[in-house]
Coordinates of C-alpha atoms in Angstrom, one line a residue:
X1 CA -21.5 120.3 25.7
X2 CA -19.7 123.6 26.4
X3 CA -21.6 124.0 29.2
X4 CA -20.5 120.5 30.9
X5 CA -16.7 121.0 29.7
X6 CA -16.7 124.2 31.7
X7 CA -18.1 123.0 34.4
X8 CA -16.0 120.0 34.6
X9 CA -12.9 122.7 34.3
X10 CA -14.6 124.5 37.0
X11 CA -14.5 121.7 39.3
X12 CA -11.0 120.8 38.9
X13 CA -10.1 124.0 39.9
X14 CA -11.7 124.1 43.0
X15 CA -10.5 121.1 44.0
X16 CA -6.7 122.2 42.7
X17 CA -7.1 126.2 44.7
X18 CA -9.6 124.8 48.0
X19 CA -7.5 124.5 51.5
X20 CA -3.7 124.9 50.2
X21 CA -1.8 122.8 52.6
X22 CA 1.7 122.9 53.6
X23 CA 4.0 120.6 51.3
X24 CA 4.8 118.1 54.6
X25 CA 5.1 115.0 51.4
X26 CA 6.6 114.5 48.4
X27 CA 5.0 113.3 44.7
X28 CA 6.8 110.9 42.7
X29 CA 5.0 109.3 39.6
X30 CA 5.1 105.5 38.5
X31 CA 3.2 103.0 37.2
X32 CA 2.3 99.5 37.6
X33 CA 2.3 96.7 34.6
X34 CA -0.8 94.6 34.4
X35 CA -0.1 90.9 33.6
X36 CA -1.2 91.9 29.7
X37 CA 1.7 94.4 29.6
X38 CA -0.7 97.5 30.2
X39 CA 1.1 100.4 32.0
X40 CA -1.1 102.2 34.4
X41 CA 0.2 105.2 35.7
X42 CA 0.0 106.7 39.1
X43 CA 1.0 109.5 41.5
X44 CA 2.3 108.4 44.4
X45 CA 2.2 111.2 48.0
X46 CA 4.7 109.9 50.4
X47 CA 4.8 112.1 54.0
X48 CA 8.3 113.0 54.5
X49 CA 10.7 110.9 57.3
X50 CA 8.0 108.1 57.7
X51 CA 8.2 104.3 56.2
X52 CA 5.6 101.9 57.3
X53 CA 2.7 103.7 57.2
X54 CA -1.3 102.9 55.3
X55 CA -1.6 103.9 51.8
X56 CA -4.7 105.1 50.5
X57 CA -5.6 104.4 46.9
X58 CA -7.8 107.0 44.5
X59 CA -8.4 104.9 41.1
X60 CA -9.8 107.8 38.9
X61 CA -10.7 108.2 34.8
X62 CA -10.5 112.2 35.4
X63 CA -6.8 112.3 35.4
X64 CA -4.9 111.6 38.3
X65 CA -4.3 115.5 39.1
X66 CA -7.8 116.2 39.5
X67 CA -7.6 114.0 42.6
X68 CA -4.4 116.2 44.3
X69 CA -6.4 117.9 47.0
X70 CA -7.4 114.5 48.5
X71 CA -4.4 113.2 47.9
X72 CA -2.5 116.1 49.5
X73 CA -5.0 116.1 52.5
X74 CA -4.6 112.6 53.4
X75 CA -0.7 112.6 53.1
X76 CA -0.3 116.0 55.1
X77 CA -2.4 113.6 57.6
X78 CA 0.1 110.7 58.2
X79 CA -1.1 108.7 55.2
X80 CA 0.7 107.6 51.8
X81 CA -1.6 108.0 48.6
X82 CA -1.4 106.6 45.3
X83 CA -3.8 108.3 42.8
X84 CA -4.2 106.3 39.7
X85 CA -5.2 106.9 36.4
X86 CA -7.7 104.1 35.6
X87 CA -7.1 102.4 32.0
X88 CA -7.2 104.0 28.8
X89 CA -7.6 107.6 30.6
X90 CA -5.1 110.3 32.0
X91 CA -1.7 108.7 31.3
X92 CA -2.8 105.4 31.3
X93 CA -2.3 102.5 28.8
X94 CA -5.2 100.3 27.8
X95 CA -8.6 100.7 26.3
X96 CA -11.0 102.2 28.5
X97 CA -14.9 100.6 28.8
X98 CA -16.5 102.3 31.0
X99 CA -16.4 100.2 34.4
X100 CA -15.6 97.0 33.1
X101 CA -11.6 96.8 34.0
X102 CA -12.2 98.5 37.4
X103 CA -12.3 95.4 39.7
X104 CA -9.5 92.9 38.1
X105 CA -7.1 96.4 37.4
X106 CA -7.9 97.5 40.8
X107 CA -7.0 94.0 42.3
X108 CA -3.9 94.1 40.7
X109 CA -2.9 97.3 41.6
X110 CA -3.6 96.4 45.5
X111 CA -1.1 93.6 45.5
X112 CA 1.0 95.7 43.7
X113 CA 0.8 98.4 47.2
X114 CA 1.1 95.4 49.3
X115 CA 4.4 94.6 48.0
X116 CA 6.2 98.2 48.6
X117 CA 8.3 98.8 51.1
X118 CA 6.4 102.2 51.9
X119 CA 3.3 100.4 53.0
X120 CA 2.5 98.6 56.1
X121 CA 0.0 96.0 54.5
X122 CA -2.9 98.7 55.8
X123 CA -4.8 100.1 52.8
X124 CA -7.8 102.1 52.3
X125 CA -9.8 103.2 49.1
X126 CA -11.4 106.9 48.6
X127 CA -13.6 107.8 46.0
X128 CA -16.7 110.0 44.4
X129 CA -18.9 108.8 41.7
X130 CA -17.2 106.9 39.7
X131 CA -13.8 106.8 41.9
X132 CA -16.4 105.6 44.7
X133 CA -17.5 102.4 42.4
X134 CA -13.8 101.9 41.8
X135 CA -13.5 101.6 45.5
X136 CA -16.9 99.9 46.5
X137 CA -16.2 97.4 43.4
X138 CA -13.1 95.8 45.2
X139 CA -15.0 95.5 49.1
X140 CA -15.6 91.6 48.4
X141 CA -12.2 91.7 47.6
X142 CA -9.9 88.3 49.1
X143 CA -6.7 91.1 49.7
X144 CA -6.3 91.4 53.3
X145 CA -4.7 94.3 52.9
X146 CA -8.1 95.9 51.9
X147 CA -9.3 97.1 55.1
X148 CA -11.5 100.5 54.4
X149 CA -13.5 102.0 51.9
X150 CA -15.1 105.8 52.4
X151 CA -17.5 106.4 49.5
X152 CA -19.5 109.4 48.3
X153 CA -22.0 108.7 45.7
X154 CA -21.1 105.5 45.3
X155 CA -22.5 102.4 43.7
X156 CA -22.1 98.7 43.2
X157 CA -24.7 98.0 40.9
X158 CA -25.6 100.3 38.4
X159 CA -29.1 99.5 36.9
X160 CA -31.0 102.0 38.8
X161 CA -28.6 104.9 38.0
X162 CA -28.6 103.9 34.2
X163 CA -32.2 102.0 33.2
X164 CA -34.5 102.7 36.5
X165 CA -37.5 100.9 35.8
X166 CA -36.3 99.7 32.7
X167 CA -36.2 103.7 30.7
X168 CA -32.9 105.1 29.4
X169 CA -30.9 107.5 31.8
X170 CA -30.0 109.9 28.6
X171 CA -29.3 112.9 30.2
X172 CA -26.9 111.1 32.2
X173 CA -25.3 108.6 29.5
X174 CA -24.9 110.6 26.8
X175 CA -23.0 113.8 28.3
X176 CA -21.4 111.9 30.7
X177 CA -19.8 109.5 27.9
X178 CA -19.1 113.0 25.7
X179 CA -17.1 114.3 28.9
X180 CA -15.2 111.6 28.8
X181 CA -14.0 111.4 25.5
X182 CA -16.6 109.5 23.3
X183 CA -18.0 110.9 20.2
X184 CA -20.8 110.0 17.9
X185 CA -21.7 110.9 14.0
X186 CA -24.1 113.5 15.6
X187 CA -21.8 115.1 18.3
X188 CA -18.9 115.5 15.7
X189 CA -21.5 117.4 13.1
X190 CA -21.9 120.1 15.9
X191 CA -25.4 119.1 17.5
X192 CA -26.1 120.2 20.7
X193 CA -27.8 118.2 23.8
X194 CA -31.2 119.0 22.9
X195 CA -30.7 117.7 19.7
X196 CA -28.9 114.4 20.4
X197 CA -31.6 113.9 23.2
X198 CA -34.5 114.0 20.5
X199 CA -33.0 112.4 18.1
X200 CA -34.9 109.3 16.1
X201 CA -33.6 106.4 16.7
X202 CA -31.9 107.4 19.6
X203 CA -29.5 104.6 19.6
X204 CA -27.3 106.8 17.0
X205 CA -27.1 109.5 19.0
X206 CA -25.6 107.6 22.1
X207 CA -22.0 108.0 22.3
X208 CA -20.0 104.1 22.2
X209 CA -20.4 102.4 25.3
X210 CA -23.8 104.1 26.5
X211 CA -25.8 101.4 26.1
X212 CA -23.8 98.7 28.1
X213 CA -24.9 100.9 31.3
X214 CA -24.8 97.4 33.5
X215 CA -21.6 95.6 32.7
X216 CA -21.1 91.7 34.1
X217 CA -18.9 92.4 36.9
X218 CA -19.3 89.6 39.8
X219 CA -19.8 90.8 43.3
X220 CA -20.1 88.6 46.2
X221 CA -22.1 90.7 49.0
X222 CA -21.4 87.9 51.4
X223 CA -17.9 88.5 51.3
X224 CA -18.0 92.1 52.7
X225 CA -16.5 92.4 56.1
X226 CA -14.7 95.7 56.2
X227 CA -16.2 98.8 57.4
X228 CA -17.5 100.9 54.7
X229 CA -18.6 104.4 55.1
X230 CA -21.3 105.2 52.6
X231 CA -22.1 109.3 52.3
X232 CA -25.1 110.5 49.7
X233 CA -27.7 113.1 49.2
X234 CA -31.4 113.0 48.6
X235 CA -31.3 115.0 45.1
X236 CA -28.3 112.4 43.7
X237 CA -28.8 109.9 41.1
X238 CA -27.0 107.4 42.7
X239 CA -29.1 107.7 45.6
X240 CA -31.0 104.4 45.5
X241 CA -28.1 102.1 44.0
X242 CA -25.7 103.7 47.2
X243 CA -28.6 102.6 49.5
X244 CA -29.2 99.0 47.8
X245 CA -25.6 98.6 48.2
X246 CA -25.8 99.4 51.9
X247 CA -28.5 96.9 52.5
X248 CA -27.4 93.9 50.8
X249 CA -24.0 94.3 52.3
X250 CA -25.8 94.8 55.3
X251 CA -28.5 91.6 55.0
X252 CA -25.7 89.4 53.0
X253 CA -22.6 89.6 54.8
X254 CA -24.0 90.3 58.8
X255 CA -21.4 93.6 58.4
X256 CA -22.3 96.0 61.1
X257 CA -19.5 98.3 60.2
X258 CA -20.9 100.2 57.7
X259 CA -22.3 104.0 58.5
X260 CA -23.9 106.1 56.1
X261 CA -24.5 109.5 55.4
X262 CA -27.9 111.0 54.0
X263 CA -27.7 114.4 53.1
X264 CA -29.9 117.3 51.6
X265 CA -27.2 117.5 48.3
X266 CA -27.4 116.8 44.7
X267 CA -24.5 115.0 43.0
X268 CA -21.0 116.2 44.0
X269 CA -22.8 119.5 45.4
X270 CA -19.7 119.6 48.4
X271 CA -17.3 120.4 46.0
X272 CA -19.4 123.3 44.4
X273 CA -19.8 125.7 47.2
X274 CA -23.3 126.2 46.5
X275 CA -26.1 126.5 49.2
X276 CA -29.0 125.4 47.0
X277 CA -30.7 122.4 45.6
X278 CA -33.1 124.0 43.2
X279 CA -35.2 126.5 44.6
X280 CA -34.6 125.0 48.5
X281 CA -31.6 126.5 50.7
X282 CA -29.7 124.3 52.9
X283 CA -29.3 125.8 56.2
X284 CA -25.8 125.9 57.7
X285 CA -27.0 122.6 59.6
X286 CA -27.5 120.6 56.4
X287 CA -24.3 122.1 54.9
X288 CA -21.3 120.0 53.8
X289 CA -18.1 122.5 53.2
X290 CA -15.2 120.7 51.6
X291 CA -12.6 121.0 54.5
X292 CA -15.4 119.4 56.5
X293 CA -15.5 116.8 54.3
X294 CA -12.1 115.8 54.0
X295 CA -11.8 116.2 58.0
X296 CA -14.5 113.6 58.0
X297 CA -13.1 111.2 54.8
X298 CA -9.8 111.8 57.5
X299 CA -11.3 110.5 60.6
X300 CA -12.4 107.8 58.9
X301 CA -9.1 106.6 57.8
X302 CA -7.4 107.1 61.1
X303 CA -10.1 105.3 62.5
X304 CA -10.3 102.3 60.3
X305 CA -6.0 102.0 59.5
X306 CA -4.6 103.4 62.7
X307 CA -7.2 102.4 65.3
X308 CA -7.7 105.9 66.4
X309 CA -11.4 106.7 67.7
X310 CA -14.1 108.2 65.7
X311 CA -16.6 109.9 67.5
X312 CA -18.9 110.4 64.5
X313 CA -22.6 108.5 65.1
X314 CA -21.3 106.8 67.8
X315 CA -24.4 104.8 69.3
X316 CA -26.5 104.8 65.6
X317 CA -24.7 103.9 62.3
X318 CA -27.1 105.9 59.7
X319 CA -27.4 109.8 60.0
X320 CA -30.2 111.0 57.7
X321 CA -31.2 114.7 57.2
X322 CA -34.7 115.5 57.1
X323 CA -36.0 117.4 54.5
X324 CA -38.2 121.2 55.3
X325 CA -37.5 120.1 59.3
X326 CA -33.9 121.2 58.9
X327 CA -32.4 118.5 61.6
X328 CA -30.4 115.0 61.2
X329 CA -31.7 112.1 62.3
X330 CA -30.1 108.6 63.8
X331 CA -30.9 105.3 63.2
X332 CA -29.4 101.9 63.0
X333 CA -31.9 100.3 60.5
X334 CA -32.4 101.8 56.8
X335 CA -35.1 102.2 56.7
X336 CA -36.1 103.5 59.8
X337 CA -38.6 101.3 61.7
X338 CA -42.0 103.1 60.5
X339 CA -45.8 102.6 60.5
X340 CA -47.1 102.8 57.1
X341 CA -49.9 104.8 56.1
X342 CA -51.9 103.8 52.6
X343 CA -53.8 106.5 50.7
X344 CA -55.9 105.8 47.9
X345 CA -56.2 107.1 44.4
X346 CA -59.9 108.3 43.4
X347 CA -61.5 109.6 40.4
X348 CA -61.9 113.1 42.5
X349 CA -58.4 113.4 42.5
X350 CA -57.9 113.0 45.8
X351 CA -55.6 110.8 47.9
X352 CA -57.9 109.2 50.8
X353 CA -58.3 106.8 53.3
X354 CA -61.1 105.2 52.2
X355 CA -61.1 102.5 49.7
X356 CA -62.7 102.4 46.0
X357 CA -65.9 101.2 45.8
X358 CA -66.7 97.8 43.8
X359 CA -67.5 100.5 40.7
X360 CA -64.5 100.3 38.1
X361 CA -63.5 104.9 37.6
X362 CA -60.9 105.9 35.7
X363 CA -58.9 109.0 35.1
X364 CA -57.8 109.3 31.1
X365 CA -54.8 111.4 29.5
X366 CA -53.3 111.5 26.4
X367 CA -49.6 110.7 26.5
X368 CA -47.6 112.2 23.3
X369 CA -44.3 111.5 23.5
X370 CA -44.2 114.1 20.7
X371 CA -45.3 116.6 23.3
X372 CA -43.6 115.2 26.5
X373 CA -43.5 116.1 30.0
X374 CA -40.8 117.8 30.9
X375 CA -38.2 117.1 33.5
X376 CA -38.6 119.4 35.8
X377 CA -36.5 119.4 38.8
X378 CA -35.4 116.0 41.0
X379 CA -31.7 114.4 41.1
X380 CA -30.4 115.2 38.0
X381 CA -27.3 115.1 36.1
X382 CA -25.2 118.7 35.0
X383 CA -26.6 118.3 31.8
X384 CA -29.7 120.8 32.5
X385 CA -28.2 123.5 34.9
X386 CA -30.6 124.7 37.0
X387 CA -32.8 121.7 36.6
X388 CA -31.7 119.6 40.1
X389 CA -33.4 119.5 42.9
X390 CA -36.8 120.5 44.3
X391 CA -38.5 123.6 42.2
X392 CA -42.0 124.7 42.5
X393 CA -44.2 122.2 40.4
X394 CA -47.2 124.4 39.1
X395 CA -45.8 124.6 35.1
X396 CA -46.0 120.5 35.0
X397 CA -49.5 119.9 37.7
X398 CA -51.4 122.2 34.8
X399 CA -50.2 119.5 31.8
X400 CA -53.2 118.0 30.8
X401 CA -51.4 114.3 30.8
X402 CA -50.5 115.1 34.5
X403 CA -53.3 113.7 36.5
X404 CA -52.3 114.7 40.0
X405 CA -53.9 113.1 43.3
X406 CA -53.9 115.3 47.0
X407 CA -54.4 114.0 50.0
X408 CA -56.2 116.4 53.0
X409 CA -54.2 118.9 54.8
X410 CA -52.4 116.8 57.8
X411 CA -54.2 116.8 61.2
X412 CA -50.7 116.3 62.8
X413 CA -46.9 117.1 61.3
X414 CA -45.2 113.6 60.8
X415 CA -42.1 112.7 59.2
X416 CA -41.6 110.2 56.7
X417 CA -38.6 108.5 56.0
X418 CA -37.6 105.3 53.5
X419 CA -39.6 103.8 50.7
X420 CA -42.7 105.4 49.7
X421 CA -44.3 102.9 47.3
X422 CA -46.9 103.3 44.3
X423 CA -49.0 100.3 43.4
X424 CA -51.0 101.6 40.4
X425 CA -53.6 99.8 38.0
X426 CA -53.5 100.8 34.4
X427 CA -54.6 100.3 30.9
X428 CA -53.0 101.6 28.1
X429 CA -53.4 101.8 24.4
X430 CA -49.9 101.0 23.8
X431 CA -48.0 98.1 22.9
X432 CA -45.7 98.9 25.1
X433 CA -45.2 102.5 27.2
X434 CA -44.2 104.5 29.9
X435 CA -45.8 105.5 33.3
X436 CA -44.0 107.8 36.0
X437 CA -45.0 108.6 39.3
X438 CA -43.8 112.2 41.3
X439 CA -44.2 112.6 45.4
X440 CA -44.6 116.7 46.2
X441 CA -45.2 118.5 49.5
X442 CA -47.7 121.1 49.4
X443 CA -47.2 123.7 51.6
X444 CA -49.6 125.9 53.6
X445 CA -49.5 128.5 50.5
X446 CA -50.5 126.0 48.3
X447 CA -46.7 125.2 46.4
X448 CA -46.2 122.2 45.2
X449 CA -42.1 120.9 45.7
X450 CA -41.1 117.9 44.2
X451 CA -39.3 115.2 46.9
X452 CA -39.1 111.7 44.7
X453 CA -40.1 110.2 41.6
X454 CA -39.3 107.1 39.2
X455 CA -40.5 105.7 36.3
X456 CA -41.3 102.6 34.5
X457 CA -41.2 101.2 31.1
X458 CA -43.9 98.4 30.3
X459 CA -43.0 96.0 27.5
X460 CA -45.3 94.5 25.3
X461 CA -45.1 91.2 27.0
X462 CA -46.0 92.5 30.2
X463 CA -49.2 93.9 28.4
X464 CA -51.3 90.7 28.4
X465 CA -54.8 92.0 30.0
X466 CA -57.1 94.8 29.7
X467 CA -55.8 95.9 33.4
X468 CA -52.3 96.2 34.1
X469 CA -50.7 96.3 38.1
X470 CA -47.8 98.9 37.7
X471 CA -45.5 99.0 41.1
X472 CA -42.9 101.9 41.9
X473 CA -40.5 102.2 44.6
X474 CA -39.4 105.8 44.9
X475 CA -35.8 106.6 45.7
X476 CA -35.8 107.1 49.3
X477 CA -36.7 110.3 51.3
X478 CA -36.9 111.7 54.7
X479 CA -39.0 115.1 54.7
X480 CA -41.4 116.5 57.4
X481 CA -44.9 117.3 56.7
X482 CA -46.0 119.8 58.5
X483 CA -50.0 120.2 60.1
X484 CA -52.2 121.8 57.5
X485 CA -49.8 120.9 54.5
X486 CA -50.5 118.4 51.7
X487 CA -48.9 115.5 50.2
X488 CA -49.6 114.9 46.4
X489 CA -48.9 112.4 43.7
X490 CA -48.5 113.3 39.8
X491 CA -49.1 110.3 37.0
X492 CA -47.9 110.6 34.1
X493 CA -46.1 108.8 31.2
X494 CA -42.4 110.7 30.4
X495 CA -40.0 112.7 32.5
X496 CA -37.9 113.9 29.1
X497 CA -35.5 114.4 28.5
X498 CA -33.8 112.7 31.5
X499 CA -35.3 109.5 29.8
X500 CA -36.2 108.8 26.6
X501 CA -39.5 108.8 25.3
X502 CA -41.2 105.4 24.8
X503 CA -42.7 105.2 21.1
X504 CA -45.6 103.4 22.3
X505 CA -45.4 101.1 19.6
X506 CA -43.8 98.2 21.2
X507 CA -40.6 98.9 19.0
X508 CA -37.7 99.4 20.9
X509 CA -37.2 103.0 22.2
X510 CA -33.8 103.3 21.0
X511 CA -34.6 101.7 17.5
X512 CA -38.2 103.6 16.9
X513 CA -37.8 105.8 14.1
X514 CA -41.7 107.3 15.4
X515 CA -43.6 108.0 18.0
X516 CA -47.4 107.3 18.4
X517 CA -50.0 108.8 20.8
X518 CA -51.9 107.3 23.0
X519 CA -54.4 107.1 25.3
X520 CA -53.7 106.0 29.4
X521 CA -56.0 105.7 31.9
X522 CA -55.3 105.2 35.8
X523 CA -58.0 102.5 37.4
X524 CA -59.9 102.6 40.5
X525 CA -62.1 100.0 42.2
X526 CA -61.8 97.6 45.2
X527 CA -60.4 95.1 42.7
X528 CA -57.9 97.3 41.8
X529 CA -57.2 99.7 44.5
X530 CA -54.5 102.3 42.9
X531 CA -52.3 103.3 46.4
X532 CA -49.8 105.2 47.9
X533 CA -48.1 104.1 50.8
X534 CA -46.0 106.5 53.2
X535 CA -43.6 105.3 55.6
X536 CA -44.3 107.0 58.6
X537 CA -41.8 107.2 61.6
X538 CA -42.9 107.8 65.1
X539 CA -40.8 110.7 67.0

């Protein structure tokens, strides 16, 4: 937890020491009272000898200060800010659930702008991670005043960050919910991470509030017609909820004013200064320095509240960076248009063109979720420093409950961009269990680098036959594969401790008290013709 704490610390000081500005504003603290009597509390950045002018609003649970560097950026740059500590944290009044107040508090607290004399009815919302929910939450929003929202690592819906596939995002929940404040019997006796993580059941080691990882809140994707700017990266948890949110806006509301940016970057990786994702470098192309990111959150504004031009992705709306290729691409579609290519899974291990035979093979492991497999690499939370992003894959392809499928060395380099899908037919011993599915590029020296992977939690009632269909989608991913390299696909049944470990008994995960071992097998035939589809895009 230390570890977290200080990093957390670390953070704020960046974002406190990075680009001092000249004091062109002045900061004058408030509040606005909720119709319940709640206080929320705010710092207000007003640029000296202006009136009218757009107001930018941060809603944050990190304490407003965190949030100055933004703040100060945007008013140096014409615009008034209010940074706002959301309720029950910072200076704040209220109770705070974890993104359950967001939308009403932050409706109430755009009126509130509306009505001041400093703002000319013009406002826009910033935000990253959770401030970027805040913002994305009110885009449906009947203000008028509403009229821009620039997200990074933003969300609307939060299933597939918490519960993808239906497992328990632990390593996420429960050290994100200590940050914040939350305790549990375990955490206040002293035990570490590692220890809360394993813990039987695991529902008393989850800090309050970590199990409501989806809250109700209504969301009307039709309603979206202000341009959004959406920015992510390909090692970021909320990578696939950000790109959801894109698309339904996109097919729900007929908005063509949203842009999005898809980066090489784990979660909040700008405002870290670091060059690496794991064991891969960004070149200088695929790097994002803070000042340029506030430059571009800048353009944006003036853009979208002052009418100014914004050269950025003029002719295409989606920039995506392509992965071991080193370049951006443009598109207007997500995905891109693409030709899919189908490999299938054999007993050989391979990953072929050619289809099963009518014979029923099988490939069996023992899953333990005594004896898990590891996470090892992908897009992670803090909680396992040096544990995000793409890392050589040998230590986990040598597990005996790995069974890992390679396609032929490619005749041609191709790049593949979007949805790579998994349609795999299994059987299990369980009465209820886990399977996970892992994309790696080979290259020509025979290391394997992990690119996407997700998992999925079968439930007893969906266990009704000797043969079970199991579909992933894997987070999206652009990455070239070059001629002579490989692509390859690892099966297996945990990915701990990001998730927690199914018991295989049919009892609850977060109830079991133990945890049984059992036997999986991964089916082939032309009946039931285990797959992996690639979206290929021509160049």
């Amino acid at each position: 937890m230390n570890m977290i704490s200080n990093r957390f610390l670390w953070f704020l000081l960046i974002l406190q020491t990075t680009l001092a500005q000249s004091q062109s504003f002045e900061v004058k603290s408030g509040f606005i009272s909720l119709e319940s009597g709640i206080k929320l509390y705010h710092d207000l950045y007003l640029p000296m000898g202006q009136k009218k002018i757009p107001t930018i609003l941060i809603r944050t649970p990190y304490g407003k200060g965190g949030s100055k560097i933004f703040a100060s950026h945007f008013a140096k740059n014409g615009f008034s800010v209010v940074v706002q500590d959301v309720r029950g944290m910072g200076d704040s009044e209220g109770e705070f659930t974890s993104f359950n107040n967001e939308k009403s508090d932050g409706i109430a607290t755009l009126a509130w702008i509306n009505k001041q004399p400093w703002c000319n009815g013009d406002i826009g919302m910033w935000g990253s991670s959770y401030l970027a929910y805040s913002a994305l939450i009110q885009a449906d929003s009947s203000n008028p005043s509403l009229k821009s929202v620039f997200s990074l690592s933003g969300w609307i819906n939060g299933a597939k960050i918490m519960s993808p596939g239906g497992a328990f995002h632990q390593m996420l929940a429960i050290p994100w919910l200590l940050l914040i404040g939350n305790t549990t019997k375990l955490s206040e006796q002293g035990a570490d991470l590692n220890e809360m993580f394993a813990h039987l059941p695991l529902k008393d080691a989850v800090p309050q509030g970590g199990l409501d990882s989806t809250p109700d809140v209504s969301f009307d994707y039709r309603s979206v017609s202000i341009p959004i700017f959406h920015m992510n990266g390909w090692y970021d948890f909320t990578l696939q909820a950000n790109i959801d949110a894109f698309k339904k806006i996109s097919q729900s509301s007929s908005n063509d004013n949203q842009y999005m940016m898809l980066g090489p970057w784990y979660h909040n990786q700008i405002y870290d200064q670091n060059n690496m994702v794991g064991e891969y470098q960004i070149p200088e192309i695929g790097r994002m320095e803070i000042n340029q990111f506030l430059e571009l959150a800048t353009d944006w504004f003036q853009y979208t509240l002052n009418g100014k031009s914004f050269d950025y992705m003029i002719d295409d709306r989606i920039n995506y960076y392509v992965m071991f290729h080193d370049e951006w691409q443009t598109t207007n579609t997500w995905p891109p248009k693409n030709k899919p290519r189908t490999f299938f899974l054999n007993k050989e291990n391979q990953l072929t063109s050619k289809k099963a035979s009518k014979e029923i093979t099988a490939n069996n492991y023992l899953f333990d979720p005594n004896n898990p497999t590891p996470t090892w690499g992908g897009a992670n939370f803090y909680a396992l420093e040096g544990n995000i992003g793409i890392l050589d894959q040998k230590q986990i392809e040598e597990r005996k409950d790995v069974v890992s499928f390679t396609s032929p060395a490619f005749s041609k380099s191709e790049l593949i961009a979007g949805t790579i899908s998994v349609e795999l037919y299994i059987s299990t011993e369980g009465r209820g269990t886990d399977f996970t599915a892992k994309l790696t590029l080979v290259d020509k020296e025979g290391v394997s680098k992990n690119l996407t992977d997700d998992i999925i939690r079968l439930l007893p009632d969906s266990l009704k036959g000797k043969i079970e269909k199991v579909n992933f989608e894997l987070p999206d991913i652009a990455f070239k594969v070059f001629q002579g390299e490989k692509v390859r696909l690892q099966i297996s049944s945990s990915n701990y401790p990001k998730f927690n470990r199914n018991p295989n008994s049919g009892i609850d995960p977060l109830k079991a008290e133990k945890l049984m071992p059992v036997q999986q097998s991964i089916i082939y035939s032309k009946k039931f013709p285990s797959k992996i589809t690639l979206p290929i895009i021509k160049e």
